[in-house]
mmCIF file of C-alpha atoms in Angstrom:
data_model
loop_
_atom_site.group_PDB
_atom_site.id
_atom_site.type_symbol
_atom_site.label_atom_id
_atom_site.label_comp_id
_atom_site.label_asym_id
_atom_site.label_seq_id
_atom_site.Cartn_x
_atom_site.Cartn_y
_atom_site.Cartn_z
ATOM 1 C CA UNK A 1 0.000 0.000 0.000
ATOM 2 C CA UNK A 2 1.001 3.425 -0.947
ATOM 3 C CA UNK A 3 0.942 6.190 1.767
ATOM 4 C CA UNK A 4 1.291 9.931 1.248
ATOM 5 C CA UNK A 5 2.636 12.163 4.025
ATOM 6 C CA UNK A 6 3.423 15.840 4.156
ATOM 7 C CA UNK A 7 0.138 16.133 2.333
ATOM 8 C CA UNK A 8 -1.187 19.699 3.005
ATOM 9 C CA UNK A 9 0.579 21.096 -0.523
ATOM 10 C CA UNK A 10 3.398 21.115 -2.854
ATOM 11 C CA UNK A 11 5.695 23.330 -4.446
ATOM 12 C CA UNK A 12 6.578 21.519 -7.476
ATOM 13 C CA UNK A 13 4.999 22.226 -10.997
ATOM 14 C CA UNK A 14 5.212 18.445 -11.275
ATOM 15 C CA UNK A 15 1.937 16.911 -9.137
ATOM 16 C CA UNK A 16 -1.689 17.672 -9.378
ATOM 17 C CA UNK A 17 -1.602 18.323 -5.430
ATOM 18 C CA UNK A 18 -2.422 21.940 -4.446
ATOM 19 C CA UNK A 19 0.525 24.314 -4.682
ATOM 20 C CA UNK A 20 1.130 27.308 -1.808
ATOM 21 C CA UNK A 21 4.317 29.768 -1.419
ATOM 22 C CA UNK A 22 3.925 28.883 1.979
ATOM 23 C CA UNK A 23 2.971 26.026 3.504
ATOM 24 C CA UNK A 24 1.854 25.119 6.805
ATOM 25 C CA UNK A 25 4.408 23.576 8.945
ATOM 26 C CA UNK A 26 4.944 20.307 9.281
ATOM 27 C CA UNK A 27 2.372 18.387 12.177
ATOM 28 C CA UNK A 28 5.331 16.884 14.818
ATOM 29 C CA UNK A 29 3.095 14.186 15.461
ATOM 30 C CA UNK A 30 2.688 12.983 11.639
ATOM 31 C CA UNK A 31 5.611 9.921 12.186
ATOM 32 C CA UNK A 32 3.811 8.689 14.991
ATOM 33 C CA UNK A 33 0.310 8.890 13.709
ATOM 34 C CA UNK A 34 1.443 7.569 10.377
ATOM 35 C CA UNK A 35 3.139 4.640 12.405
ATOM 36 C CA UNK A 36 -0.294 3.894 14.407
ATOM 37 C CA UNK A 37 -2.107 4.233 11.204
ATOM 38 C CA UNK A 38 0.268 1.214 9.230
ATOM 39 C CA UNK A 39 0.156 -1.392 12.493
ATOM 40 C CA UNK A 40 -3.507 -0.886 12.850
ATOM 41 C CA UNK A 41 -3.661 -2.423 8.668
ATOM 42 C CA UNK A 42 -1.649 -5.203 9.640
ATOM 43 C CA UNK A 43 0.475 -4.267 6.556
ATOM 44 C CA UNK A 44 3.919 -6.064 6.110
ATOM 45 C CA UNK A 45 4.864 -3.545 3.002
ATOM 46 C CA UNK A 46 4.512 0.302 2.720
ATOM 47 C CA UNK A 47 5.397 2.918 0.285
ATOM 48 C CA UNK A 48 6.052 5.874 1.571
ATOM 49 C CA UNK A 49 5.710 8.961 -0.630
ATOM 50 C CA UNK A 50 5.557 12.614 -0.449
ATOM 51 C CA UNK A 51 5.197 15.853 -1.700
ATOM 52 C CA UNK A 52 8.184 18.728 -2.338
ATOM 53 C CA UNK A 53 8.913 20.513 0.267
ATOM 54 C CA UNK A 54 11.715 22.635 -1.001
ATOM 55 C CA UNK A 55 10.479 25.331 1.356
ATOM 56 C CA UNK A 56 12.062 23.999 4.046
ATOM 57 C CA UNK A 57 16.140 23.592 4.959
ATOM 58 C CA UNK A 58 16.326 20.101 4.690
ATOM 59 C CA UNK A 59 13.496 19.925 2.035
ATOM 60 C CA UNK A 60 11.145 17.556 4.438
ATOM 61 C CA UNK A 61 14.417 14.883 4.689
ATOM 62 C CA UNK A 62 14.255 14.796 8.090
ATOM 63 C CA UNK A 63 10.847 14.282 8.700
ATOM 64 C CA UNK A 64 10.817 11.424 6.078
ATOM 65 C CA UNK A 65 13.093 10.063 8.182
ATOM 66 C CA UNK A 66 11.389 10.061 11.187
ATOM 67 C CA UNK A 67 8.759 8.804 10.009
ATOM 68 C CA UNK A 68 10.167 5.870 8.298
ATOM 69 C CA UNK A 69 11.887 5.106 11.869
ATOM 70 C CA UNK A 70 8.977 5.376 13.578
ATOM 71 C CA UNK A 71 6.997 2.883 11.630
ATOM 72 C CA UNK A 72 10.502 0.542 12.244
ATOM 73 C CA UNK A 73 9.699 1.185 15.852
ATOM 74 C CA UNK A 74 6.293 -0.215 16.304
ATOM 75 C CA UNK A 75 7.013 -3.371 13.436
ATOM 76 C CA UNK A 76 10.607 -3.686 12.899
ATOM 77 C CA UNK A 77 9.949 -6.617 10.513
ATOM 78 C CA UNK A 78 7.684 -3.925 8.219
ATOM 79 C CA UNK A 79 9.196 -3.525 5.071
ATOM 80 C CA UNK A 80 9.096 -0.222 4.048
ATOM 81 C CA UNK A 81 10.002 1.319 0.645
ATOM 82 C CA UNK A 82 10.509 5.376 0.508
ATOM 83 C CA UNK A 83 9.345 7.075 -2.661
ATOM 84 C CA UNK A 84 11.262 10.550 -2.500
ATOM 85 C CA UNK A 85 10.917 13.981 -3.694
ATOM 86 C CA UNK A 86 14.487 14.602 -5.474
ATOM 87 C CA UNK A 87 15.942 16.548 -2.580
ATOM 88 C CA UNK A 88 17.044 19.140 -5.685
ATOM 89 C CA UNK A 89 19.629 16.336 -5.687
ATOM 90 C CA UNK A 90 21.191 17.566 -2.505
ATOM 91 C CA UNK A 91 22.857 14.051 -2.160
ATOM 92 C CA UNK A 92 23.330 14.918 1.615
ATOM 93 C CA UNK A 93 19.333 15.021 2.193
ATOM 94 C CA UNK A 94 18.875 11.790 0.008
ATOM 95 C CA UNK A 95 21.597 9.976 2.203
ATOM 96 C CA UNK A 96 19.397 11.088 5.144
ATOM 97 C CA UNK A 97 16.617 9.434 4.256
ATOM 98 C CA UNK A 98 19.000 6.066 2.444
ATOM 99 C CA UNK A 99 20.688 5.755 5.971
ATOM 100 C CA UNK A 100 16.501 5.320 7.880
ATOM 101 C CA UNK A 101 16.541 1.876 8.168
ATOM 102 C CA UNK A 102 13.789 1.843 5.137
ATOM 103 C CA UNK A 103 14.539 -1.254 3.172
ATOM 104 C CA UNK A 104 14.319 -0.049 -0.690
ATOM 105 C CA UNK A 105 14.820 3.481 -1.780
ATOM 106 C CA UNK A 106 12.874 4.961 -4.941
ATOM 107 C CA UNK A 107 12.810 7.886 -6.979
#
């Protein structure tokens, strides 16, 4: 199953997802309730996906991340696949997301 996070808008030209020069902030408590959300299914493979963020430092990296380690946390046998924005090929941002614990890396 395919999950979307960081869902509020985009600022690519790419996606049919509504666009905004500034988005809200990102909701803290998305890894966790993301997490809940995937053990409740029963799931034993995710895709994780999400929208450009390239309003922010670390272009949402980091918050991929945690999100990919909390869903590690409550089913460490999950396998979990992350479907990234391109980072603007900031190959520092990419590694953060590589280095998760995920299990296949897309783009």
């Amino acid at each position: 199953m395919s999950f979307c996070f960081i869902f509020f808008s985009c600022r690519c030209s790419f996606c049919a997802v509504k666009t905004s020069r500034k988005p809200p902030p990102l909701d803290e408590n998305e890894p966790d309730k993301v997490a809940n959300a995937i053990s409740e299914w029963g799931l034993d493979y995710v895709v994780l996906t999400s929208v450009d963020r390239d309003d922010l430092d670390d272009q949402g990296s980091n918050h991929f991340r945690k999100v990919v380690q909390a869903l590690k946390r409550k089913k460490n046998d999950l396998l979990v696949e992350a479907l990234t924005p391109d980072f603007r090929g900031e190959l520092d941002l990419v590694e953060n997301v590589a280095l998760s614990g995920l299990d296949v890396y897309a783009h």
